[in-house]
CSV table of C-alpha atoms in Angstrom, one decimal:
chain,number,residue,atom,x,y,z
C,1,MET,CA,-37.7,71.8,-23.3
C,2,LYS,CA,-36.6,75.1,-24.9
C,3,PRO,CA,-36.2,77.9,-22.4
C,4,ALA,CA,-37.9,80.5,-24.6
C,5,GLY,CA,-41.4,81.2,-23.3
C,6,ALA,CA,-41.0,79.1,-20.1
C,7,LEU,CA,-42.6,80.6,-17.0
C,8,VAL,CA,-40.2,81.7,-14.3
C,9,SER,CA,-41.7,82.7,-11.0
C,10,VAL,CA,-39.7,85.1,-8.8
C,11,VAL,CA,-40.5,84.8,-5.1
C,12,ASP,CA,-38.8,87.4,-3.0
C,13,ASP,CA,-40.0,89.7,-0.3
C,14,ASP,CA,-37.7,92.4,-1.6
C,15,LYS,CA,-39.7,94.7,-3.8
C,16,SER,CA,-36.7,95.9,-5.8
C,17,VAL,CA,-35.9,92.3,-6.8
C,18,ARG,CA,-39.5,91.7,-7.9
C,19,GLU,CA,-39.3,95.0,-10.0
C,20,SER,CA,-35.9,94.5,-11.6
C,21,LEU,CA,-35.7,90.8,-12.4
C,22,PRO,CA,-38.7,90.6,-14.8
C,23,ASP,CA,-37.2,93.0,-17.3
C,24,LEU,CA,-34.0,90.9,-17.5
C,25,LEU,CA,-35.9,87.6,-17.6
C,26,LYS,CA,-38.2,88.8,-20.4
C,27,GLU,CA,-35.1,90.0,-22.4
C,28,LEU,CA,-33.8,86.4,-22.1
C,29,GLY,CA,-37.1,85.0,-23.5
C,30,PHE,CA,-38.9,83.9,-20.4
C,31,ARG,CA,-42.4,84.7,-19.2
C,32,VAL,CA,-42.4,86.0,-15.6
C,33,ASP,CA,-44.6,86.1,-12.6
C,34,THR,CA,-43.6,87.7,-9.3
C,35,PHE,CA,-44.7,87.0,-5.7
C,36,ALA,CA,-43.9,88.8,-2.5
C,37,SER,CA,-44.1,85.6,-0.4
C,38,ALA,CA,-44.0,81.8,-0.6
C,39,THR,CA,-47.6,81.6,0.5
C,40,GLU,CA,-48.7,83.9,-2.3
C,41,PHE,CA,-47.0,81.7,-4.8
C,42,LEU,CA,-48.6,78.5,-3.3
C,43,ALA,CA,-52.0,80.1,-3.6
C,44,SER,CA,-51.5,81.1,-7.3
C,45,ASP,CA,-52.3,79.3,-10.5
C,46,SER,CA,-48.7,79.8,-11.6
C,47,ILE,CA,-47.7,76.9,-9.4
C,48,HIS,CA,-48.9,74.5,-12.1
C,49,GLU,CA,-47.1,76.3,-15.0
C,50,THR,CA,-43.8,77.4,-13.4
C,51,LYS,CA,-40.8,75.8,-15.0
C,52,CYS,CA,-38.3,77.4,-12.6
C,53,LEU,CA,-38.4,79.3,-9.3
C,54,VAL,CA,-36.0,82.1,-8.6
C,55,LEU,CA,-36.4,82.0,-4.9
C,56,ASP,CA,-35.0,84.1,-2.0
C,57,VAL,CA,-33.6,82.0,0.8
C,58,THR,CA,-34.8,84.2,3.7
C,59,MET,CA,-38.3,85.5,3.8
C,60,PRO,CA,-40.8,86.1,6.6
C,61,VAL,CA,-43.5,83.5,7.3
C,62,MET,CA,-42.1,80.8,5.0
C,63,THR,CA,-38.5,80.6,3.9
C,64,GLY,CA,-37.3,79.4,0.5
C,65,PRO,CA,-36.2,76.0,1.9
C,66,GLU,CA,-39.6,75.6,3.6
C,67,LEU,CA,-41.3,76.4,0.3
C,68,GLN,CA,-39.1,73.8,-1.4
C,69,GLU,CA,-40.2,71.2,1.3
C,70,GLU,CA,-43.9,72.1,0.8
C,71,LEU,CA,-43.6,71.7,-3.0
C,72,ALA,CA,-42.0,68.3,-2.5
C,73,ARG,CA,-44.8,67.3,-0.1
C,74,ARG,CA,-47.3,68.3,-2.7
C,75,GLY,CA,-45.5,66.3,-5.4
C,76,GLN,CA,-44.6,69.5,-7.3
C,77,GLU,CA,-41.1,69.2,-8.8
C,78,ILE,CA,-40.1,72.7,-9.8
C,79,PRO,CA,-36.4,73.4,-10.4
C,80,ILE,CA,-35.1,76.1,-8.0
C,81,VAL,CA,-32.5,78.8,-8.4
C,82,TYR,CA,-32.0,80.4,-5.0
C,83,ILE,CA,-30.8,84.0,-4.5
C,84,THR,CA,-29.5,85.3,-1.3
C,85,ALA,CA,-27.6,88.1,0.4
C,86,GLN,CA,-26.1,85.7,2.8
C,87,ARG,CA,-22.6,84.8,1.6
C,88,SER,CA,-22.3,81.3,3.1
C,89,SER,CA,-20.6,78.6,1.1
C,90,ALA,CA,-21.9,76.0,3.5
C,91,MET,CA,-25.5,77.1,3.0
C,92,ARG,CA,-25.0,77.2,-0.7
C,93,LEU,CA,-23.7,73.6,-0.7
C,94,ARG,CA,-26.6,72.4,1.5
C,95,LEU,CA,-29.2,74.0,-0.7
C,96,ILE,CA,-27.7,72.4,-3.8
C,97,GLU,CA,-27.4,69.0,-2.0
C,98,GLN,CA,-31.2,69.4,-1.2
C,99,GLY,CA,-32.0,69.7,-4.9
C,100,ALA,CA,-31.5,73.3,-5.9
C,101,VAL,CA,-30.1,73.9,-9.4
C,102,GLU,CA,-28.0,76.8,-8.1
C,103,CYS,CA,-27.7,79.3,-5.2
C,104,LEU,CA,-26.5,82.8,-6.3
C,105,PHE,CA,-25.2,85.4,-4.0
C,106,LYS,CA,-26.6,88.9,-4.4
C,107,PRO,CA,-25.6,90.9,-6.3
C,108,PHE,CA,-25.2,88.3,-9.1
C,109,SER,CA,-24.4,88.9,-12.7
C,110,ASP,CA,-27.0,88.6,-15.4
C,111,ARG,CA,-24.9,85.9,-17.0
C,112,ALA,CA,-24.8,83.8,-13.8
C,113,LEU,CA,-28.6,84.0,-13.5
C,114,HIS,CA,-29.1,83.2,-17.2
C,115,GLU,CA,-26.8,80.1,-17.0
C,116,ALA,CA,-28.6,78.9,-13.9
C,117,LEU,CA,-32.0,79.3,-15.5
C,118,GLN,CA,-30.8,77.5,-18.6
C,119,LEU,CA,-29.8,74.6,-16.5
C,120,ALA,CA,-33.1,74.7,-14.5
C,121,VAL,CA,-35.4,74.9,-17.5
C,122,CYS,CA,-33.6,72.3,-19.5
C,123,LYS,CA,-33.4,69.9,-16.5
C,124,PRO,CA,-35.0,66.6,-17.2
């Protein structure tokens, strides 16, 4: 699948992330939806169209990994690029071993995010 026009859903409780990432993602040719929580994403229609999740690891109520587990339980296979302020190589490795395409430490470069999204959207 070509990345252009693919829907990327950003799920992060940090309002500044939800406000800043859409501009970059749109410049890169993606459509974007944003959600303040995992439960908000699960209740949305976007769950069926999303080609990649940009997902915060630590959020109240339901964490990123818990959302990943819930999606797997529902049979929804959506590639995930995690973003986190926690600089833990062990956590990054664990998330990738559990199926994430990438785990980027905040602040991350536009290029690093773009490369991760390309991998995620083009993933078979």
